[in-house]
Amino acid sequence: MTEQVPVERLPDEGRPFGGPQRLGWLLPLLGRVSRPTSGNLLAALTIAQGLTSRYRWGVARTWSAAHTRSRWDRYRLTFALFANHGRFLADEIRFWRDEAEGLTRDVTIEGREHLDALQGGAILLGLHIGPPVTGRTLAALGYPVRTAGRLGDAYDAGGKTATPRERADGLQQARVLIRNGTWLYMAADGRGREAFRIAVPGREAIIRAGWLALRRVTGAPVLPVVCRRDGVRRIITVHAPLHAVSPDRAEDESRCRAVLSALLNDYADRFPEQCRYVLVSWRRDRRAAQTRRPLSP
Amino acid sequence: MTDPLLDRTRAVIERIAGRDRTPASCGADTPLGDGQWLDSVELVEVMVACETEFGVMFDETGELAAGAFDTLGTLTRMIRAKLDTRTSS
């Protein structure tokens, strides 16, 4: 399969580097060493960061306490969480420039039949768990996938936060792509307005409203997609599509929440050391909540 | 003098944003997407609702970012222009 629609580039694809902007300087360095070495380098960095950041240490310890029993296991999980965060960052940086061969090496897809059954546009819904660049990997494997990753972040140049209009423009581009048959990979727990939260022992997850809005306005099927690391292999699991959009918005969101909650809690039970969303700060959300107040009548 | 199209556009927005989040005295100059009235998701929902309400299509070339959704007035002008184009063609 080849990409079907050469519509204008999504914001994410216009960036010189798609990973965390403050780590862009590592790109030349990590390109010179092997993948395991680059992963170990970043793992050492993120462990050091975890040990020196009260915030990261706190959330990781709370998470570990909720997913282990013995004191030793708690320490082991805390360090594994930090180390995997580094390895995933290294992958994100390395794979940004890698060709299809590098992206698709050591990859297994489970639930491929759900992709093969798709007709027309769709939303592949990821979460910040497990190895990154899942959308780009699927595209490298030949599926008609575009990554919407950080809709609006492309406008964040120089630390300026994207305006609602700029973010809406990103959503509109995504809508057009889906309408034209593209499978759009986007994260449910990225940035933007909060839709609902999922209770997970140790740390709840914030699910955003962007994908729900795209689902409503396009009627496209939504397939949750998660990825995990097993040794050097990346295993991408494609789940069955969510139910069709229901006219009752509250009921619709409630059903979506139930499916995502079961999926995320199952993942957290089995692979708690790969749940990188745990280390994400919500400071940006608190700032956004402070700047957007209800209008006075 | 009231503008019926502007009133209809305002009604569409009010339906999306909710009455309690709609300024009591909003007019053509009221900003839409400055983060106080509509957020990004609501802007897209307004766009889709306007397509349904007025039978127009918003094209793919960044009308949102280009200023059509700056204020209630600019959005109304955009819809009017699309309706005029449709009538004349």
PDB file of C-alpha atoms in Angstrom, chain A residues 7-8 155 163-173 175-176 179-180 192-193 209-210 213-214 216-217 249 291-297, chain B residues 20-24 33-45 47-48 51 57-67 69-70:
ATOM      1  CA  VAL A   7      -2.455  16.846   0.976  1.00  0.00           C
ATOM      2  CA  GLU A   8      -0.407  19.614   2.543  1.00  0.00           C
ATOM      3  CA  TYR A 155       3.373  26.715  15.859  1.00  0.00           C
ATOM      4  CA  THR A 163      -3.385  29.653  19.646  1.00  0.00           C
ATOM      5  CA  PRO A 164      -6.760  27.873  19.548  1.00  0.00           C
ATOM      6  CA  ARG A 165      -7.086  28.951  15.897  1.00  0.00           C
ATOM      7  CA  GLU A 166      -3.751  27.384  14.999  1.00  0.00           C
ATOM      8  CA  ARG A 167      -4.608  24.156  16.796  1.00  0.00           C
ATOM      9  CA  ALA A 168      -8.036  24.149  15.160  1.00  0.00           C
ATOM     10  CA  ASP A 169      -6.317  24.556  11.800  1.00  0.00           C
ATOM     11  CA  GLY A 170      -4.318  21.415  12.562  1.00  0.00           C
ATOM     12  CA  LEU A 171      -7.523  19.557  13.393  1.00  0.00           C
ATOM     13  CA  GLN A 172      -9.090  20.796  10.175  1.00  0.00           C
ATOM     14  CA  GLN A 173      -6.123  19.479   8.171  1.00  0.00           C
ATOM     15  CA  ARG A 175     -10.205  16.126   9.135  1.00  0.00           C
ATOM     16  CA  VAL A 176      -9.488  16.642   5.457  1.00  0.00           C
ATOM     17  CA  ARG A 179     -12.055  12.419   4.693  1.00  0.00           C
ATOM     18  CA  ASN A 180      -9.686  11.679   1.795  1.00  0.00           C
ATOM     19  CA  GLY A 192      -5.166  20.110  24.217  1.00  0.00           C
ATOM     20  CA  ARG A 193      -8.464  20.240  26.018  1.00  0.00           C
ATOM     21  CA  ALA A 209     -10.739  15.975  23.247  1.00  0.00           C
ATOM     22  CA  GLY A 210      -9.146  16.369  19.791  1.00  0.00           C
ATOM     23  CA  ALA A 213     -13.986  15.723  17.962  1.00  0.00           C
ATOM     24  CA  LEU A 214     -12.386  14.306  14.809  1.00  0.00           C
ATOM     25  CA  ARG A 216     -17.554  12.927  15.679  1.00  0.00           C
ATOM     26  CA  VAL A 217     -17.081  15.187  12.666  1.00  0.00           C
ATOM     27  CA  ARG A 249     -22.388  12.617  23.319  1.00  0.00           C
ATOM     28  CA  THR A 291      -5.911  31.403  31.313  1.00  0.00           C
ATOM     29  CA  ARG A 292      -9.261  30.075  30.069  1.00  0.00           C
ATOM     30  CA  ARG A 293     -12.035  31.200  32.336  1.00  0.00           C
ATOM     31  CA  PRO A 294     -15.783  31.153  31.662  1.00  0.00           C
ATOM     32  CA  LEU A 295     -17.143  34.366  30.226  1.00  0.00           C
ATOM     33  CA  SER A 296     -19.228  36.493  32.481  1.00  0.00           C
ATOM     34  CA  PRO A 297     -22.851  36.710  31.319  1.00  0.00           C
TER      35      PRO A 297
ATOM     36  CA  ASP B  20     -23.477  30.119  29.502  1.00  0.00           C
ATOM     37  CA  ARG B  21     -20.255  30.503  27.511  1.00  0.00           C
ATOM     38  CA  THR B  22     -21.688  32.928  24.970  1.00  0.00           C
ATOM     39  CA  PRO B  23     -21.197  36.638  25.658  1.00  0.00           C
ATOM     40  CA  ALA B  24     -24.492  38.413  26.264  1.00  0.00           C
ATOM     41  CA  GLY B  33     -10.793  31.916  18.877  1.00  0.00           C
ATOM     42  CA  ASP B  34      -8.781  33.905  21.348  1.00  0.00           C
ATOM     43  CA  GLY B  35      -9.177  31.191  23.960  1.00  0.00           C
ATOM     44  CA  GLN B  36     -11.916  32.977  25.855  1.00  0.00           C
ATOM     45  CA  TRP B  37     -14.985  32.001  23.850  1.00  0.00           C
ATOM     46  CA  LEU B  38     -14.101  28.974  21.709  1.00  0.00           C
ATOM     47  CA  ASP B  39     -11.208  26.555  22.009  1.00  0.00           C
ATOM     48  CA  SER B  40      -9.653  24.632  19.125  1.00  0.00           C
ATOM     49  CA  VAL B  41     -12.079  21.716  19.277  1.00  0.00           C
ATOM     50  CA  GLU B  42     -15.092  24.031  19.399  1.00  0.00           C
ATOM     51  CA  LEU B  43     -13.768  26.026  16.432  1.00  0.00           C
ATOM     52  CA  VAL B  44     -13.696  22.874  14.312  1.00  0.00           C
ATOM     53  CA  GLU B  45     -17.140  21.894  15.539  1.00  0.00           C
ATOM     54  CA  MET B  47     -16.897  24.932  11.163  1.00  0.00           C
ATOM     55  CA  VAL B  48     -18.667  21.618  10.643  1.00  0.00           C
ATOM     56  CA  GLU B  51     -21.234  23.578   6.746  1.00  0.00           C
ATOM     57  CA  MET B  57     -17.823  23.849   2.460  1.00  0.00           C
ATOM     58  CA  PHE B  58     -14.703  25.207   4.070  1.00  0.00           C
ATOM     59  CA  ASP B  59     -11.738  24.454   1.882  1.00  0.00           C
ATOM     60  CA  GLU B  60      -8.516  22.826   2.922  1.00  0.00           C
ATOM     61  CA  THR B  61      -6.132  25.713   2.672  1.00  0.00           C
ATOM     62  CA  GLY B  62      -6.103  27.000   6.211  1.00  0.00           C
ATOM     63  CA  GLU B  63      -9.106  29.295   6.407  1.00  0.00           C
ATOM     64  CA  LEU B  64      -8.933  28.966  10.171  1.00  0.00           C
ATOM     65  CA  ALA B  65      -5.394  30.232  10.370  1.00  0.00           C
ATOM     66  CA  ALA B  66      -5.945  32.825   7.635  1.00  0.00           C
ATOM     67  CA  GLY B  67      -8.390  34.865   9.680  1.00  0.00           C
ATOM     68  CA  PHE B  69     -12.539  32.676  12.202  1.00  0.00           C
ATOM     69  CA  ASP B  70     -11.092  35.765  13.885  1.00  0.00           C
TER      70      ASP B  70
END
